[in-house]
PDB file of C-alpha atoms and ligand atoms in Angstrom:
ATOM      1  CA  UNK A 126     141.660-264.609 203.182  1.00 97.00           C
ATOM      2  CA  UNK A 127     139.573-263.509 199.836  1.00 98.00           C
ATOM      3  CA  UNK A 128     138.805-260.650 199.366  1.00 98.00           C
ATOM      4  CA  UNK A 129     135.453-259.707 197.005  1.00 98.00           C
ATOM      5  CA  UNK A 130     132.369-257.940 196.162  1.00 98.00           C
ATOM      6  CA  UNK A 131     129.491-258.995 198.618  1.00 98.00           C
ATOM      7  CA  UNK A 132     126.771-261.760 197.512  1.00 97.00           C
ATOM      8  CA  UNK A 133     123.075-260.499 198.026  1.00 97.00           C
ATOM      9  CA  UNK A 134     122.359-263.875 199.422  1.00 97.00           C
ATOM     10  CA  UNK A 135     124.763-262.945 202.124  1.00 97.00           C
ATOM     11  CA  UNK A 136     122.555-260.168 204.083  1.00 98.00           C
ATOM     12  CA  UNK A 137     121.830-261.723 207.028  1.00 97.00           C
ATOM     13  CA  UNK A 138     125.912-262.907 207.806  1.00 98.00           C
ATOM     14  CA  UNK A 139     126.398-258.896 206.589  1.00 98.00           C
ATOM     15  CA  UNK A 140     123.981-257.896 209.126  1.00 98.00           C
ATOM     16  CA  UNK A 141     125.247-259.987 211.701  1.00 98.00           C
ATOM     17  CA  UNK A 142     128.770-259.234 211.569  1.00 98.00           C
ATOM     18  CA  UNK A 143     127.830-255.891 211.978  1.00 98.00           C
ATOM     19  CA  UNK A 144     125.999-255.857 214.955  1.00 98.00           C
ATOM     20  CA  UNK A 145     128.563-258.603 216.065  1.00 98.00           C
ATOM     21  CA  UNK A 146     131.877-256.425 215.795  1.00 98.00           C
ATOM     22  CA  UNK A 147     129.998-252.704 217.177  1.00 98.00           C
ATOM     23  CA  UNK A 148     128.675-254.575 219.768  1.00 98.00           C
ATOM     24  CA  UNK A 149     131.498-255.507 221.168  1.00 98.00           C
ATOM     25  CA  UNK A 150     133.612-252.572 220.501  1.00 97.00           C
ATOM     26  CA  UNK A 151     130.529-249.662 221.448  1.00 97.00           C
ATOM     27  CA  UNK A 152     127.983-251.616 223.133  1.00 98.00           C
ATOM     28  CA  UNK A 153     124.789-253.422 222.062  1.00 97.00           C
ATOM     29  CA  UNK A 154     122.652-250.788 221.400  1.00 97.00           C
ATOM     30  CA  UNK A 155     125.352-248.854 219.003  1.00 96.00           C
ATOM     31  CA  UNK A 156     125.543-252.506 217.151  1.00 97.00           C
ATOM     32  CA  UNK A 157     121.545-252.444 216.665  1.00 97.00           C
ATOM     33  CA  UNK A 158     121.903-248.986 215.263  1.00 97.00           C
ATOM     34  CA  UNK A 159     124.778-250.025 212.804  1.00 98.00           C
ATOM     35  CA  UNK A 160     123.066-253.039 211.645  1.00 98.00           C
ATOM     36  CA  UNK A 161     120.231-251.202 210.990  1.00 97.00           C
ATOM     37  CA  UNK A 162     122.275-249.226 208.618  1.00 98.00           C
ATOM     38  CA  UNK A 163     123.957-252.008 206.734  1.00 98.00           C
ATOM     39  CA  UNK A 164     120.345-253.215 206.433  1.00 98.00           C
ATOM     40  CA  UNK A 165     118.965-249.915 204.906  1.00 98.00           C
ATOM     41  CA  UNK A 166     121.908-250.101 202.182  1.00 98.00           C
ATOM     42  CA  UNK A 167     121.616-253.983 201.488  1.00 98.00           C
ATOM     43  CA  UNK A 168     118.087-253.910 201.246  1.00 98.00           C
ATOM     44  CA  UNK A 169     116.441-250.049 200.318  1.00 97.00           C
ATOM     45  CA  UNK A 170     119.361-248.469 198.422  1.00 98.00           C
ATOM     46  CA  UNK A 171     119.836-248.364 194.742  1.00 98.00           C
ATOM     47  CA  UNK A 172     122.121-251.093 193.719  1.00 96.00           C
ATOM     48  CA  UNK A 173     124.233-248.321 191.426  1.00 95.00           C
ATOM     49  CA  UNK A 174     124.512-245.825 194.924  1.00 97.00           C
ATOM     50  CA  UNK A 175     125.910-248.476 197.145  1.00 98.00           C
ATOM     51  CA  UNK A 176     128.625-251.028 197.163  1.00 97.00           C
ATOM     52  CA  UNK A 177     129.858-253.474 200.241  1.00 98.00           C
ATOM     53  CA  UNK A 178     133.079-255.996 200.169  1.00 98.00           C
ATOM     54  CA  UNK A 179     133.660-258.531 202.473  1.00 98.00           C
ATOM     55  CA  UNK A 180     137.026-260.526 203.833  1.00 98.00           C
ATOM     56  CA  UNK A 181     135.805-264.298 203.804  1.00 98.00           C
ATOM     57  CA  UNK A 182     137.804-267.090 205.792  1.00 97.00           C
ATOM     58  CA  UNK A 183     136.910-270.978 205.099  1.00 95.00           C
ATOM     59  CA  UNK A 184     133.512-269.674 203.596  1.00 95.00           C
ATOM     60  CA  UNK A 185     132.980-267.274 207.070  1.00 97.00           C
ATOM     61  CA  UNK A 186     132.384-263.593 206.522  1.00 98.00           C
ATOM     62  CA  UNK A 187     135.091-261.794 208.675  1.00 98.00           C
ATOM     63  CA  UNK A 188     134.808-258.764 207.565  1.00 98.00           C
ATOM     64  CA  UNK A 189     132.812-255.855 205.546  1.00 98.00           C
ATOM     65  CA  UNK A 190     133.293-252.292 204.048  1.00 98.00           C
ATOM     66  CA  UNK A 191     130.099-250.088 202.869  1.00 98.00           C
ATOM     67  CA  UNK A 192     130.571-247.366 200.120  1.00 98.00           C
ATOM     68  CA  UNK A 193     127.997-245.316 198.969  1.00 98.00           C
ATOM     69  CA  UNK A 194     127.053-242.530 196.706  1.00 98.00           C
ATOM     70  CA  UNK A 195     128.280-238.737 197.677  1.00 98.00           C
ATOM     71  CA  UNK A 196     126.074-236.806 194.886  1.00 98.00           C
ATOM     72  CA  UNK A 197     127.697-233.176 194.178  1.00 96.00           C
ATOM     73  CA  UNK A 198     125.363-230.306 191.643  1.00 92.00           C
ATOM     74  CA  UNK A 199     129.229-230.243 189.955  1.00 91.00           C
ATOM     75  CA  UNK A 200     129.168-234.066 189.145  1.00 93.00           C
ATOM     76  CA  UNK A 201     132.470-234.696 190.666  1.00 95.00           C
ATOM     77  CA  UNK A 202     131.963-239.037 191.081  1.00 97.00           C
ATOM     78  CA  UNK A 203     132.219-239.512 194.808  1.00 98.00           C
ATOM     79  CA  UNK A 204     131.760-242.543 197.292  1.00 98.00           C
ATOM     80  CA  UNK A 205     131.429-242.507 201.538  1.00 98.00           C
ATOM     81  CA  UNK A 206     133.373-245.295 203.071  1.00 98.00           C
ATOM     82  CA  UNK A 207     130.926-246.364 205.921  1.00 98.00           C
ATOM     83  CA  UNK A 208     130.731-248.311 208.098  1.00 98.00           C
ATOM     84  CA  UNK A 209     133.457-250.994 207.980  1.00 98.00           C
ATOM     85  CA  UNK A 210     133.903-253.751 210.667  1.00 98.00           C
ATOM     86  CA  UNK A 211     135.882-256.710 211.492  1.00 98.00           C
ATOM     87  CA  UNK A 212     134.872-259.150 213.629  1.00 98.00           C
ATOM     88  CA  UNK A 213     137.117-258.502 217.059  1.00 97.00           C
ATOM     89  CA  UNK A 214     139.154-262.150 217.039  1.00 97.00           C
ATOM     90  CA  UNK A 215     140.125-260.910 213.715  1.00 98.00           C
ATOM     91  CA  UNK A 216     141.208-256.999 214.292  1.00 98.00           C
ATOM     92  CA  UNK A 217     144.688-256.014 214.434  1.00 97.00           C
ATOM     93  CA  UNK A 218     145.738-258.575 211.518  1.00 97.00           C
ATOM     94  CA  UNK A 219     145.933-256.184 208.939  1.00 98.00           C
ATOM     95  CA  UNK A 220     142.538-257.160 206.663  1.00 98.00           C
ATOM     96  CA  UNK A 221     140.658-254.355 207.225  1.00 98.00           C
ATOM     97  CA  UNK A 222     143.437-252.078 205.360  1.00 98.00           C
ATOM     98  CA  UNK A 223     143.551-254.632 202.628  1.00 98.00           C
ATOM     99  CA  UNK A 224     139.828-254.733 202.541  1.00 98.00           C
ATOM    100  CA  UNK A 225     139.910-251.302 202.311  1.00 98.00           C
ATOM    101  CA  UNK A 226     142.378-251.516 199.555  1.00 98.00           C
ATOM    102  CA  UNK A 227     140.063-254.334 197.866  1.00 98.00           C
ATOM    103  CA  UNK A 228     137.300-251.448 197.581  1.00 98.00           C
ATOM    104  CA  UNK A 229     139.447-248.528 196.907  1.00 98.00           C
ATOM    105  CA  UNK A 230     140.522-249.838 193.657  1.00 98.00           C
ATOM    106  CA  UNK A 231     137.294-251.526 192.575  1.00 98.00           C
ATOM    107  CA  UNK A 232     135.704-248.034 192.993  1.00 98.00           C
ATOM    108  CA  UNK A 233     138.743-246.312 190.792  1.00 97.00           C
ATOM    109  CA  UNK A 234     137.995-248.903 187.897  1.00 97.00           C
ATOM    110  CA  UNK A 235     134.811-247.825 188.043  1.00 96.00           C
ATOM    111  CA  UNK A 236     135.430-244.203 187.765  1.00 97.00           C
ATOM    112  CA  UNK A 237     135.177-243.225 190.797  1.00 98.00           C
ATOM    113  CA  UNK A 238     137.501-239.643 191.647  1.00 97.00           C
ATOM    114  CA  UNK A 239     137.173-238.992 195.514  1.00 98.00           C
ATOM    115  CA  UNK A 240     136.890-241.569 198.789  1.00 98.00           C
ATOM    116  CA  UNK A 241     135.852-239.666 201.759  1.00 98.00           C
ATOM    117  CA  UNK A 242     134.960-241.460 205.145  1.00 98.00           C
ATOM    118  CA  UNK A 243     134.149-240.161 208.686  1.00 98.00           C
ATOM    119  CA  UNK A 244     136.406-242.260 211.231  1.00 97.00           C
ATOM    120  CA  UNK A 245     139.552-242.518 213.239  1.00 97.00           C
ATOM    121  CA  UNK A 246     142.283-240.509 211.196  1.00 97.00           C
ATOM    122  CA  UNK A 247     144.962-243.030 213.015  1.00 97.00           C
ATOM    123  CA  UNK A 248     143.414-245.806 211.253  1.00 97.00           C
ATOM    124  CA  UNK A 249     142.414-244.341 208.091  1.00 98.00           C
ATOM    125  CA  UNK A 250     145.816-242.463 207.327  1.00 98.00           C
ATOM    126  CA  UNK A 251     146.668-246.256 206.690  1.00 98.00           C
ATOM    127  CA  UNK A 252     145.427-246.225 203.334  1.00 98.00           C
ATOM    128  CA  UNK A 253     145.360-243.088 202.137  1.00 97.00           C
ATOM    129  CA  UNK A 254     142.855-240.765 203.780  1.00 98.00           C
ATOM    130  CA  UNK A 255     143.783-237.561 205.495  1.00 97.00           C
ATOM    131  CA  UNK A 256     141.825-234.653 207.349  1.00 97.00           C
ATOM    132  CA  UNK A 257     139.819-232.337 205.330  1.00 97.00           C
ATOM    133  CA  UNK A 258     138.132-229.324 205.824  1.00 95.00           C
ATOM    134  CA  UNK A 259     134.808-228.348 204.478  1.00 96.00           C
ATOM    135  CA  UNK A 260     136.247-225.745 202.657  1.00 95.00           C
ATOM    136  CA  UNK A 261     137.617-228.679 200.795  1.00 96.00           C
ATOM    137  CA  UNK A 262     134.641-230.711 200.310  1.00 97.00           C
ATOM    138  CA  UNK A 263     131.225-230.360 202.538  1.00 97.00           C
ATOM    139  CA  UNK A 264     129.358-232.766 204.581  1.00 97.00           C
ATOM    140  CA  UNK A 265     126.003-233.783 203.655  1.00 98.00           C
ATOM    141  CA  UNK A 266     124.922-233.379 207.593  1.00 98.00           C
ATOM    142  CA  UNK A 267     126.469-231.671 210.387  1.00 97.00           C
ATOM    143  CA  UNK A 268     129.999-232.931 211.638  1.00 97.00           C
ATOM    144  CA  UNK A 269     129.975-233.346 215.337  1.00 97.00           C
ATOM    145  CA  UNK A 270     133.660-234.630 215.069  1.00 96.00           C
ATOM    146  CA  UNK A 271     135.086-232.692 212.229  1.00 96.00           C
ATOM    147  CA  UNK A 272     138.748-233.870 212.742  1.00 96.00           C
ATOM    148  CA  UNK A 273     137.015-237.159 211.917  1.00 98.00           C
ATOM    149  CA  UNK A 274     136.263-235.756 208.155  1.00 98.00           C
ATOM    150  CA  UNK A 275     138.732-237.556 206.198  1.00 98.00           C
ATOM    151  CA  UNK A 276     139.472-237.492 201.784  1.00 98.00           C
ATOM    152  CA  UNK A 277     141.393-238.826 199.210  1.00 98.00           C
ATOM    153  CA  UNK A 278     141.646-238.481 195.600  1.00 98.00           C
ATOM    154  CA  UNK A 279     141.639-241.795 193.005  1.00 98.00           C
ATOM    155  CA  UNK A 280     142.679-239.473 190.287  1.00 97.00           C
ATOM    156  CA  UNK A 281     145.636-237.218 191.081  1.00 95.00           C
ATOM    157  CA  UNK A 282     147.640-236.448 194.765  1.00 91.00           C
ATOM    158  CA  UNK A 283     145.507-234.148 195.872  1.00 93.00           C
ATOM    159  CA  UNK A 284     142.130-233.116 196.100  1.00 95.00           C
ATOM    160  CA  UNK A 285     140.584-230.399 194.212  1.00 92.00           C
ATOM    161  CA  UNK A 286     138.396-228.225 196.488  1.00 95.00           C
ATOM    162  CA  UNK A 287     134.340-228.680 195.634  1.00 96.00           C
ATOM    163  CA  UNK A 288     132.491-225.637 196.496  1.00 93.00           C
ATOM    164  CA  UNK A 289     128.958-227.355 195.946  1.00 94.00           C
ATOM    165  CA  UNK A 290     126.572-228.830 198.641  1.00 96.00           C
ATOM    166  CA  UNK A 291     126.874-232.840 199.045  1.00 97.00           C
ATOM    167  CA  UNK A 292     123.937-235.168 199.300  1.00 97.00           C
ATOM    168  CA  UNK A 293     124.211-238.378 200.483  1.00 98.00           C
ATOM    169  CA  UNK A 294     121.978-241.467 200.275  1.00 98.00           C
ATOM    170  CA  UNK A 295     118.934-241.744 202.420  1.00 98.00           C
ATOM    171  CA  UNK A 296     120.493-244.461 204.449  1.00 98.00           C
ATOM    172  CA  UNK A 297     123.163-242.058 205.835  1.00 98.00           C
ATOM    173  CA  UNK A 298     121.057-239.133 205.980  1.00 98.00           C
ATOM    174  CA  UNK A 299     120.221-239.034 209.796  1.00 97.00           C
ATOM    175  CA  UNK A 300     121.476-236.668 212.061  1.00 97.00           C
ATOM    176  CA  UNK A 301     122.189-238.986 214.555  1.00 94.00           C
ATOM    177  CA  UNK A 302     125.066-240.701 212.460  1.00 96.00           C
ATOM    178  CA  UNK A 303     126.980-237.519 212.182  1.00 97.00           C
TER     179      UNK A 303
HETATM  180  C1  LIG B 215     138.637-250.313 212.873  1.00 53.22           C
HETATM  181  C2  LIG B 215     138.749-251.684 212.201  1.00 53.22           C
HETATM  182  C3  LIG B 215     137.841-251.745 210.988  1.00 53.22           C
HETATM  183  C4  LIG B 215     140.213-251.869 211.769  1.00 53.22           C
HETATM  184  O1  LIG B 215     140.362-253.109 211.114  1.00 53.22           O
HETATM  185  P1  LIG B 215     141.613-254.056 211.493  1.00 53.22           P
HETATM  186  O2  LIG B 215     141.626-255.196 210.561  1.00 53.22           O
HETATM  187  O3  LIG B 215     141.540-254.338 212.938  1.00 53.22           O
HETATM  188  O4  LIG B 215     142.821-253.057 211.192  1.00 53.22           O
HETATM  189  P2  LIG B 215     144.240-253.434 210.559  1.00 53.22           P
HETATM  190  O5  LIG B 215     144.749-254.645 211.256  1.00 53.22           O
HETATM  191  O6  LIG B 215     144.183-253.443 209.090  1.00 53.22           O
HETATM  192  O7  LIG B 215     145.049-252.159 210.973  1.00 53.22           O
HETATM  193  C5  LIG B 215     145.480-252.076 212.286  1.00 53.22           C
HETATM  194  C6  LIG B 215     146.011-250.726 212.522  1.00 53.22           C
HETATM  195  O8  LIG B 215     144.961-249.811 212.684  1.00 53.22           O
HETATM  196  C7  LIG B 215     144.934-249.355 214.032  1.00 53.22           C
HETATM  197  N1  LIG B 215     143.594-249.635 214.508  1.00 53.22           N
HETATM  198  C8  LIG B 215     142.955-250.797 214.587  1.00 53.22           C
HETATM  199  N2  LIG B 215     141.748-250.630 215.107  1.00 53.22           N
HETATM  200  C9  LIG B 215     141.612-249.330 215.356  1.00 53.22           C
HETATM  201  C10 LIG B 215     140.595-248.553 215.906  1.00 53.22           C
HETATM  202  N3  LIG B 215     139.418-249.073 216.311  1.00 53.22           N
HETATM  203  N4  LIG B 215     140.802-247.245 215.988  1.00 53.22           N
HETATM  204  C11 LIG B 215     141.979-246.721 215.587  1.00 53.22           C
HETATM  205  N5  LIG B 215     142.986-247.407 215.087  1.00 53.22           N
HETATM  206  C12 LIG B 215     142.803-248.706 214.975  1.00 53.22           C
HETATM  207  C13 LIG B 215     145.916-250.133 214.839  1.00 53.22           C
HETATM  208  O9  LIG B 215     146.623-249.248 215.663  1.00 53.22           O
HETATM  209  C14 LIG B 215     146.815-250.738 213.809  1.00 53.22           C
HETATM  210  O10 LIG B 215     147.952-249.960 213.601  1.00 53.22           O
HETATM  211  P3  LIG B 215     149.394-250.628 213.723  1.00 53.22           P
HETATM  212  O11 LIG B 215     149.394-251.771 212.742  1.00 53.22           O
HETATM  213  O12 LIG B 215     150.316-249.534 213.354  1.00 53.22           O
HETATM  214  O13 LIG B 215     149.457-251.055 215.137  1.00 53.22           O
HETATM  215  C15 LIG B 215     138.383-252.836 213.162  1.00 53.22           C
HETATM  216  O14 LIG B 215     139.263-252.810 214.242  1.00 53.22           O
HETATM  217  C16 LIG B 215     136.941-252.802 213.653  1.00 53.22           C
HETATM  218  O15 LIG B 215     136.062-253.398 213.033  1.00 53.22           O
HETATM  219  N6  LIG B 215     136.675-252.144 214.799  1.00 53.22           N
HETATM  220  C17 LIG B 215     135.334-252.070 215.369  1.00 53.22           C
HETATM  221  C18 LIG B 215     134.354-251.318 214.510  1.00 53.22           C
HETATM  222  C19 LIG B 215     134.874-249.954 214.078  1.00 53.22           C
HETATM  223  O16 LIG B 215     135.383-249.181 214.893  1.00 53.22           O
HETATM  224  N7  LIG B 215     134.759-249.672 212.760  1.00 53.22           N
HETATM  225  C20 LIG B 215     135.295-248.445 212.179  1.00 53.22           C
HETATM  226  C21 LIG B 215     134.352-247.336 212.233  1.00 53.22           C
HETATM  227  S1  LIG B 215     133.117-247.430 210.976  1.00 53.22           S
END
């Protein structure tokens, strides 16, 4: 399995995988509704606000995790881990922690302070998220799952609370996806 930063030429595989691995696990229309998200970031989003990494198997994209720009008045230099899939034949194998892993530390050579992500804390406690509150940092939308908002620092052991508003990109920013 390699693990790497996503290819531009590889949209279409990106968006398929998507739509592939949600429709299966949340039905098709869910899948059309997450692919039209991975679209938004791969094709409308400022290549410095977004990143994407992919597992690849014998030249076969098996597997893909989105980051994107959190944008806080303070500055703090924060990304959003979502959405992240892996096709179903290849779930349960361990890759999406390591692919997780993969983008964790590309983001902290880049500077990057705080990871947050909005998901199953099961799963995510796996590589090193945990619950936060919004005392801790805010959402840029309404939560309708709060115990699904999840940090962690790259810089220190804990997170520093951030009393400013978040923004997020314009991809993310639909109440719907909250
Ligand atoms: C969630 C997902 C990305 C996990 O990737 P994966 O490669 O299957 O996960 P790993 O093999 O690295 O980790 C497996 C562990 O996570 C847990 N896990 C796997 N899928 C899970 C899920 N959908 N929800 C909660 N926990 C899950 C398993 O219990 C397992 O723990 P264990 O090893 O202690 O039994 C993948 O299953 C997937 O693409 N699911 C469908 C789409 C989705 O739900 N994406 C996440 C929301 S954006």
């Amino acid at each position: 399995m390699k693990y790497s930063e996503y290819n531009p030429s590889k949209i279409e595989e990106i968006n398929h995988l998507f739509i592939k691995t949600f429709s299966d696990s949340e039905g098709e229309s869910e899948g059309l509704v997450i692919g039209e998200l991975t679209n938004n970031f791969m094709t409308s989003t400022d290549v410095n606000d977004f990143c994407c990494f992919v597992a690849t198997n014998n030249n076969e994209i098996i597997g893909g995790v989105f980051f994107s720009r959190l944008t806080f008045e303070s500055g703090v230099k924060a990304y959003i881990l979502s959405p992240m899939a892996i096709l179903t034949e290849y779930q349960g194998k361990g890759i999406g922690q390591k692919l997780i892993s993969f983008g964790l530390n590309a983001l902290k050579k880049n500077g990057v302070e705080l990871a947050v992500t909005y998901g199953d804390p099961n799963f995510y406690s796996k590589v090193g998220f945990s619950v936060i509150s919004e005392e801790i940092v805010k959402a840029p939308l309404k939560l309708s799952y709060p115990e699904g908002w999840l940090g962690q620092s790259l810089v220190s052991d804990r997170i520093d609370p951030i009393t400013d508003k978040s923004y997020c990109v314009e991809a993310l920013n639909k109440p719907d996806l909250w």
